[in-house]
Amino acid sequence: MSYQTILYETANGVAKITLNRPETLNAFNDLMIEETTNAFKQAGRDAAVRCVVLTGSGRGFCSGQDLADTQERGDSFSIGDHLRHGYHQLIKQMVRLEKPVIGMINGVAAGAGCGVALACDIRIVSDKASFVLAFSRVGLLPDSGTNWFLPRLIGYGRAYELAITADRLPADKALAWGMVNQVVPHDQLGEVTTAWAERFANGATKAYGLAKRAMYKSMGMSLDEALEYEAQLQEIAGKTHDFKEGVQAFLEKRVPEYKGY
Ligand code: T3D
């Protein structure tokens, strides 16, 4: 599949999706939302891909909705429908993808760009990066799942503070608040993220995917329901090659060779 607004490449079991509109700090136009969604679908269909990395080109990760595009909208334009048909499809695709998604946050993540960063499973962040809930600067409330993800990660008080101040949250503070997994010197971002990604790409992919499904579903369940759901998913994991291999490797005191199924 060929793309105009993103780059898509695969190597060593990892698909790398690069948002590629650097002149706008990778702001989302309609085509980029659609192409990024399709790229996640493509990664999902490709059994050789066992981990996905999402990043931005140039000095930004993603500056959210392209504000120049919003100027061209007529009076009857529905932002709600724009979200439903665009950003929502992208966020759902990321969350439903049963493979780890790493956000390699190379620079500022603002507005919907912050929402997309939060929809990644793991965030590895440059020390030059920052997060800005820019929505309120333009008279909007957070969207693209930000209201769902952020209070769960950092608590309501801090999330609401970021929403209404729209102040820039630097990488080190995002780490201290539990919003990201690791902050690294900017020039080591690619190398460190590749190490994380290749580790996941050599792991028990089916189990990783089921763990993602279990954790998301459990957020809306009682303990009894969550326990039962775990049992159902463990039934599936217990029938994989990788479970058999993991146990055998442990008993033989060797490194397991996982195949992802
Ligand atoms: O509408 C709907 O469908 C609803 C969905 C809404 C979702 C949203 O995302 S709403 C929020 C939209 N995003 C923003 O409000 C962020 C706007 N950008 C900024 O506030 C700042 O650019 C940043 C804080 C992200 C970074 O600041 P800084 O100083 O590092 O960079 P800059 O100089 O402001 O930007 C660099 C260039 O990128 C600049 O272009 P120029 O002057 O060099 O030609 C700037 O205009 C452009 N740019 C940055 N963000 C956007 C953008 N162009 C279009 N849309 C953008 N979002």
Short mmCIF file of C-alpha atoms and ligand atoms in Angstrom, two decimals:
data_model
loop_
_atom_site.label_atom_id
_atom_site.label_comp_id
_atom_site.label_asym_id
_atom_site.label_seq_id
_atom_site.Cartn_x
_atom_site.Cartn_y
_atom_site.Cartn_z
CA MET A 1 0.00 0.00 0.00
CA SER A 2 1.39 3.43 -0.83
CA TYR A 3 0.81 6.51 1.33
CA GLN A 4 1.18 10.26 0.78
CA THR A 5 1.16 11.68 4.31
CA ILE A 6 2.89 8.93 6.28
CA LEU A 7 5.83 6.58 5.86
CA TYR A 8 5.38 2.86 6.47
CA GLU A 9 8.32 0.51 6.76
CA THR A 10 8.91 -2.91 8.30
CA ALA A 11 12.08 -4.56 9.61
CA ASN A 12 12.80 -7.36 12.10
CA GLY A 13 9.13 -7.89 12.98
CA VAL A 14 8.50 -4.18 13.64
CA ALA A 15 6.30 -1.86 11.54
CA LYS A 16 7.26 1.79 11.83
CA ILE A 17 4.62 4.40 10.97
CA THR A 18 5.96 7.94 10.60
CA LEU A 19 3.54 10.88 10.46
CA ASN A 20 5.06 12.90 7.68
CA ARG A 21 3.84 16.50 7.42
CA PRO A 22 6.80 18.09 9.23
CA GLU A 23 6.07 21.63 8.01
CA THR A 24 2.97 21.59 10.29
CA LEU A 25 4.59 19.53 13.07
CA ASN A 26 2.63 16.63 11.52
CA ALA A 27 -0.84 18.11 11.93
CA PHE A 28 -3.66 15.76 10.96
CA ASN A 29 -5.47 16.49 7.72
CA ASP A 30 -8.23 14.11 6.64
CA LEU A 31 -5.91 12.07 4.44
CA MET A 32 -3.36 11.59 7.21
CA ILE A 33 -6.05 10.38 9.63
CA GLU A 34 -7.27 7.88 7.01
CA GLU A 35 -3.80 6.72 6.01
CA THR A 36 -2.64 6.27 9.62
CA THR A 37 -5.76 4.21 10.33
CA ASN A 38 -5.05 2.10 7.25
CA ALA A 39 -1.43 1.64 8.26
CA PHE A 40 -2.51 0.20 11.61
CA LYS A 41 -4.90 -2.13 9.73
CA GLN A 42 -2.03 -3.17 7.46
CA ALA A 43 0.18 -3.91 10.48
CA GLY A 44 -2.64 -5.94 12.02
CA ARG A 45 -3.07 -8.09 8.92
CA ASP A 46 0.65 -8.81 8.52
CA ALA A 47 1.57 -11.80 10.68
CA ALA A 48 5.25 -10.94 10.28
CA VAL A 49 4.64 -7.66 12.16
CA ARG A 50 4.68 -8.26 15.91
CA CYS A 51 5.12 -4.71 17.19
CA VAL A 52 4.27 -1.24 15.82
CA VAL A 53 6.16 2.01 16.40
CA LEU A 54 4.41 5.34 15.76
CA THR A 55 6.50 8.50 15.45
CA GLY A 56 6.67 11.85 13.66
CA SER A 57 9.13 13.29 11.18
CA GLY A 58 11.02 16.49 11.88
CA ARG A 59 10.88 18.23 15.26
CA GLY A 60 7.28 17.40 16.19
CA PHE A 61 5.38 14.21 16.96
CA CYS A 62 1.95 15.56 15.99
CA SER A 63 0.29 18.96 16.48
CA GLY A 64 -3.29 17.62 16.29
CA GLN A 65 -5.98 18.77 13.90
CA ASP A 66 -4.67 20.87 11.00
CA LEU A 67 -6.10 24.25 11.95
CA ALA A 68 -5.68 25.65 8.44
CA ASP A 69 -8.12 22.98 7.23
CA THR A 70 -10.71 23.95 9.83
CA GLN A 71 -10.88 27.44 8.26
CA GLU A 72 -12.27 25.94 5.07
CA ARG A 73 -15.26 24.34 6.78
CA GLY A 74 -18.77 25.58 6.01
CA ASP A 75 -21.45 26.37 8.62
CA SER A 76 -23.05 22.94 8.28
CA PHE A 77 -19.78 21.12 9.05
CA SER A 78 -20.20 18.66 11.93
CA ILE A 79 -17.13 18.32 14.17
CA GLY A 80 -18.88 15.41 15.89
CA ASP A 81 -19.12 13.51 12.62
CA HIS A 82 -15.56 14.46 11.73
CA LEU A 83 -14.43 12.86 14.98
CA ARG A 84 -16.68 9.81 14.55
CA HIS A 85 -15.57 9.07 10.99
CA GLY A 86 -11.92 10.05 11.43
CA TYR A 87 -10.11 10.17 14.76
CA HIS A 88 -12.37 7.59 16.41
CA GLN A 89 -11.56 5.02 13.74
CA LEU A 90 -7.85 5.62 14.24
CA ILE A 91 -7.96 5.39 18.05
CA LYS A 92 -10.11 2.22 17.93
CA GLN A 93 -7.77 0.64 15.39
CA MET A 94 -4.78 1.27 17.68
CA VAL A 95 -6.51 -0.07 20.76
CA ARG A 96 -7.96 -3.13 19.00
CA LEU A 97 -4.64 -4.06 17.42
CA GLU A 98 -3.52 -7.08 19.43
CA LYS A 99 0.17 -6.24 19.14
CA PRO A 100 2.14 -3.75 21.26
CA VAL A 101 2.07 -0.18 19.91
CA ILE A 102 5.00 1.99 20.97
CA GLY A 103 4.73 5.77 20.65
CA MET A 104 8.21 7.06 19.87
CA ILE A 105 7.49 10.63 20.93
CA ASN A 106 10.16 12.67 19.18
CA GLY A 107 8.75 16.16 19.84
CA VAL A 108 5.63 18.04 20.80
CA ALA A 109 2.35 16.06 20.93
CA ALA A 110 -0.55 18.52 20.93
CA GLY A 111 -4.34 18.27 20.71
CA ALA A 112 -5.41 15.11 18.92
CA GLY A 113 -1.68 14.34 18.59
CA CYS A 114 -1.63 13.98 22.35
CA GLY A 115 -4.72 11.75 22.19
CA VAL A 116 -3.00 9.51 19.66
CA ALA A 117 0.16 9.38 21.83
CA LEU A 118 -2.02 8.30 24.76
CA ALA A 119 -3.63 5.55 22.66
CA CYS A 120 -0.19 3.94 22.25
CA ASP A 121 0.50 1.13 24.72
CA ILE A 122 4.00 2.32 25.65
CA ARG A 123 5.50 5.81 25.26
CA ILE A 124 9.25 6.25 24.82
CA VAL A 125 9.92 9.96 24.84
CA SER A 126 12.70 12.30 23.76
CA ASP A 127 13.92 14.70 26.43
CA LYS A 128 12.98 17.44 23.93
CA ALA A 129 9.35 16.30 23.68
CA SER A 130 6.34 17.76 25.44
CA PHE A 131 2.58 17.29 25.67
CA VAL A 132 0.05 20.09 25.19
CA LEU A 133 -3.71 19.67 25.57
CA ALA A 134 -4.03 22.51 23.08
CA PHE A 135 -7.77 21.99 22.60
CA SER A 136 -8.88 24.69 25.04
CA ARG A 137 -6.54 27.22 23.38
CA VAL A 138 -8.89 27.04 20.40
CA GLY A 139 -12.10 26.78 22.43
CA LEU A 140 -12.53 23.00 22.33
CA LEU A 141 -12.52 20.28 24.94
CA PRO A 142 -10.09 17.35 24.75
CA ASP A 143 -11.05 14.63 22.26
CA SER A 144 -9.60 11.61 20.47
CA GLY A 145 -9.91 9.58 23.68
CA THR A 146 -7.89 12.02 25.79
CA ASN A 147 -10.69 12.30 28.40
CA TRP A 148 -10.69 8.51 28.72
CA PHE A 149 -6.96 7.81 28.72
CA LEU A 150 -5.46 10.70 30.65
CA PRO A 151 -7.34 10.61 34.00
CA ARG A 152 -6.67 6.86 34.10
CA LEU A 153 -2.94 7.48 33.67
CA ILE A 154 -2.34 10.54 35.83
CA GLY A 155 -5.56 11.08 37.81
CA TYR A 156 -8.40 13.55 37.31
CA GLY A 157 -6.82 16.57 39.04
CA ARG A 158 -3.70 16.65 36.89
CA ALA A 159 -5.59 15.71 33.72
CA TYR A 160 -8.13 18.49 34.22
CA GLU A 161 -5.36 20.97 35.01
CA LEU A 162 -3.69 20.15 31.68
CA ALA A 163 -7.04 20.38 29.88
CA ILE A 164 -7.91 23.88 31.06
CA THR A 165 -4.45 25.45 31.26
CA ALA A 166 -3.22 23.88 27.99
CA ASP A 167 0.24 24.39 29.47
CA ARG A 168 3.13 22.50 27.95
CA LEU A 169 3.98 19.38 30.02
CA PRO A 170 7.69 18.62 29.53
CA ALA A 171 8.93 15.04 29.16
CA ASP A 172 10.50 14.78 32.63
CA LYS A 173 7.30 15.88 34.34
CA ALA A 174 5.24 13.51 32.16
CA LEU A 175 7.50 10.70 33.41
CA ALA A 176 7.13 11.75 37.04
CA TRP A 177 3.33 11.85 36.57
CA GLY A 178 3.24 8.32 35.10
CA MET A 179 2.16 9.42 31.63
CA VAL A 180 5.15 7.95 29.79
CA ASN A 181 7.37 4.90 30.22
CA GLN A 182 10.87 6.25 29.58
CA VAL A 183 12.54 9.54 28.72
CA VAL A 184 15.79 9.33 26.75
CA PRO A 185 18.30 11.83 25.36
CA HIS A 186 16.99 12.94 21.97
CA ASP A 187 19.89 11.43 20.00
CA GLN A 188 19.27 8.00 21.55
CA LEU A 189 15.51 7.90 20.93
CA GLY A 190 15.66 5.73 17.79
CA GLU A 191 18.12 3.25 19.24
CA VAL A 192 16.31 2.84 22.58
CA THR A 193 12.89 2.51 20.93
CA THR A 194 14.20 -0.09 18.47
CA ALA A 195 15.52 -2.13 21.40
CA TRP A 196 12.06 -2.08 23.07
CA ALA A 197 10.31 -2.86 19.78
CA GLU A 198 12.55 -5.77 18.78
CA ARG A 199 12.24 -7.24 22.25
CA PHE A 200 8.44 -7.24 21.87
CA ALA A 201 8.68 -8.49 18.26
CA ASN A 202 10.54 -11.56 19.55
CA GLY A 203 8.08 -12.19 22.36
CA ALA A 204 4.86 -14.14 22.88
CA THR A 205 2.75 -11.90 20.61
CA LYS A 206 -0.52 -13.77 21.14
CA ALA A 207 -0.19 -13.43 24.92
CA TYR A 208 0.73 -9.74 24.58
CA GLY A 209 -2.38 -9.16 22.48
CA LEU A 210 -4.64 -11.03 24.88
CA ALA A 211 -3.20 -9.06 27.83
CA LYS A 212 -4.04 -5.83 25.99
CA ARG A 213 -7.59 -7.04 25.34
CA ALA A 214 -8.01 -8.19 28.97
CA MET A 215 -6.77 -4.93 30.47
CA TYR A 216 -8.94 -2.69 28.28
CA LYS A 217 -12.06 -4.81 28.83
CA SER A 218 -11.42 -5.13 32.57
CA MET A 219 -11.58 -1.35 32.98
CA GLY A 220 -15.35 -1.62 32.50
CA MET A 221 -15.88 -4.83 34.50
CA SER A 222 -16.44 -5.96 38.08
CA LEU A 223 -13.73 -8.14 39.65
CA ASP A 224 -15.88 -11.25 39.16
CA GLU A 225 -16.35 -10.46 35.47
CA ALA A 226 -12.67 -9.66 35.01
CA LEU A 227 -11.60 -12.94 36.63
CA GLU A 228 -13.91 -14.90 34.35
CA TYR A 229 -12.67 -13.00 31.30
CA GLU A 230 -9.06 -13.78 32.26
CA ALA A 231 -9.93 -17.47 32.49
CA GLN A 232 -11.46 -17.41 28.99
CA LEU A 233 -8.45 -15.66 27.47
CA GLN A 234 -5.97 -17.86 29.34
CA GLU A 235 -7.72 -20.83 27.75
CA ILE A 236 -6.67 -19.38 24.40
CA ALA A 237 -3.11 -18.52 25.50
CA GLY A 238 -2.71 -21.98 27.01
CA LYS A 239 -3.23 -23.57 23.59
CA THR A 240 -0.48 -21.58 21.85
CA HIS A 241 2.86 -22.83 20.61
CA ASP A 242 4.48 -20.10 22.70
CA PHE A 243 3.03 -21.38 26.00
CA LYS A 244 4.39 -24.85 25.27
CA GLU A 245 7.72 -23.39 24.19
CA GLY A 246 7.94 -21.06 27.20
CA VAL A 247 7.46 -23.87 29.70
CA GLN A 248 9.80 -26.23 27.85
CA ALA A 249 12.51 -23.56 27.62
CA PHE A 250 12.19 -22.83 31.33
CA LEU A 251 12.59 -26.50 32.24
CA GLU A 252 15.53 -26.89 29.85
CA LYS A 253 17.11 -23.69 31.22
CA ARG A 254 17.35 -22.03 27.80
CA VAL A 255 16.04 -18.87 26.15
CA PRO A 256 12.59 -19.51 24.58
CA GLU A 257 12.10 -19.13 20.85
CA TYR A 258 8.69 -17.57 20.52
CA LYS A 259 6.84 -17.53 17.23
CA GLY A 260 4.02 -15.19 18.19
CA TYR A 261 1.25 -17.83 18.06
O1 T3D B 1 -11.69 19.96 14.34
C1 T3D B 1 -11.96 18.80 14.58
O2 T3D B 1 -12.18 17.96 13.72
C2 T3D B 1 -11.95 18.41 16.01
C3 T3D B 1 -10.65 17.84 16.38
C4 T3D B 1 -9.82 18.56 17.14
C5 T3D B 1 -8.58 17.95 17.59
C6 T3D B 1 -7.47 18.90 17.86
O3 T3D B 1 -6.36 18.48 17.69
S1 T3D B 1 -7.79 20.51 18.35
C7 T3D B 1 -6.19 21.15 18.67
C8 T3D B 1 -5.46 21.50 17.40
N1 T3D B 1 -4.04 21.76 17.62
C9 T3D B 1 -3.60 22.89 18.18
O4 T3D B 1 -4.35 23.77 18.57
C10 T3D B 1 -2.10 23.04 18.27
C11 T3D B 1 -1.64 24.21 17.43
N2 T3D B 1 -0.19 24.32 17.49
C12 T3D B 1 0.43 24.87 18.55
O5 T3D B 1 -0.15 25.29 19.53
C13 T3D B 1 1.92 24.96 18.45
O6 T3D B 1 2.29 24.86 17.11
C14 T3D B 1 2.65 23.83 19.23
C15 T3D B 1 2.45 24.07 20.75
C16 T3D B 1 2.13 22.45 18.85
C17 T3D B 1 4.16 23.91 18.91
O7 T3D B 1 4.62 25.22 19.07
P1 T3D B 1 6.03 25.64 18.42
O8 T3D B 1 6.30 27.04 18.88
O9 T3D B 1 7.04 24.61 18.72
O10 T3D B 1 5.81 25.58 16.83
P2 T3D B 1 5.02 26.64 15.91
O11 T3D B 1 5.97 27.69 15.45
O12 T3D B 1 3.77 27.09 16.59
O13 T3D B 1 4.59 25.70 14.67
C18 T3D B 1 5.50 25.37 13.64
C19 T3D B 1 4.74 25.37 12.34
O14 T3D B 1 3.73 24.37 12.38
C20 T3D B 1 4.02 26.69 12.11
O15 T3D B 1 3.99 26.93 10.72
P3 T3D B 1 4.97 28.07 10.07
O16 T3D B 1 4.67 29.35 10.76
O17 T3D B 1 6.37 27.58 10.32
O18 T3D B 1 4.60 28.05 8.60
C21 T3D B 1 2.62 26.38 12.59
O19 T3D B 1 1.64 27.20 11.98
C22 T3D B 1 2.46 24.95 12.12
N3 T3D B 1 1.45 24.25 12.93
C23 T3D B 1 1.57 23.86 14.20
N4 T3D B 1 0.47 23.27 14.60
C24 T3D B 1 -0.39 23.29 13.57
C25 T3D B 1 0.23 23.92 12.51
N5 T3D B 1 -0.38 24.10 11.32
C26 T3D B 1 -1.66 23.64 11.23
N6 T3D B 1 -2.30 23.01 12.22
C27 T3D B 1 -1.71 22.81 13.40
N7 T3D B 1 -2.35 22.15 14.39
#
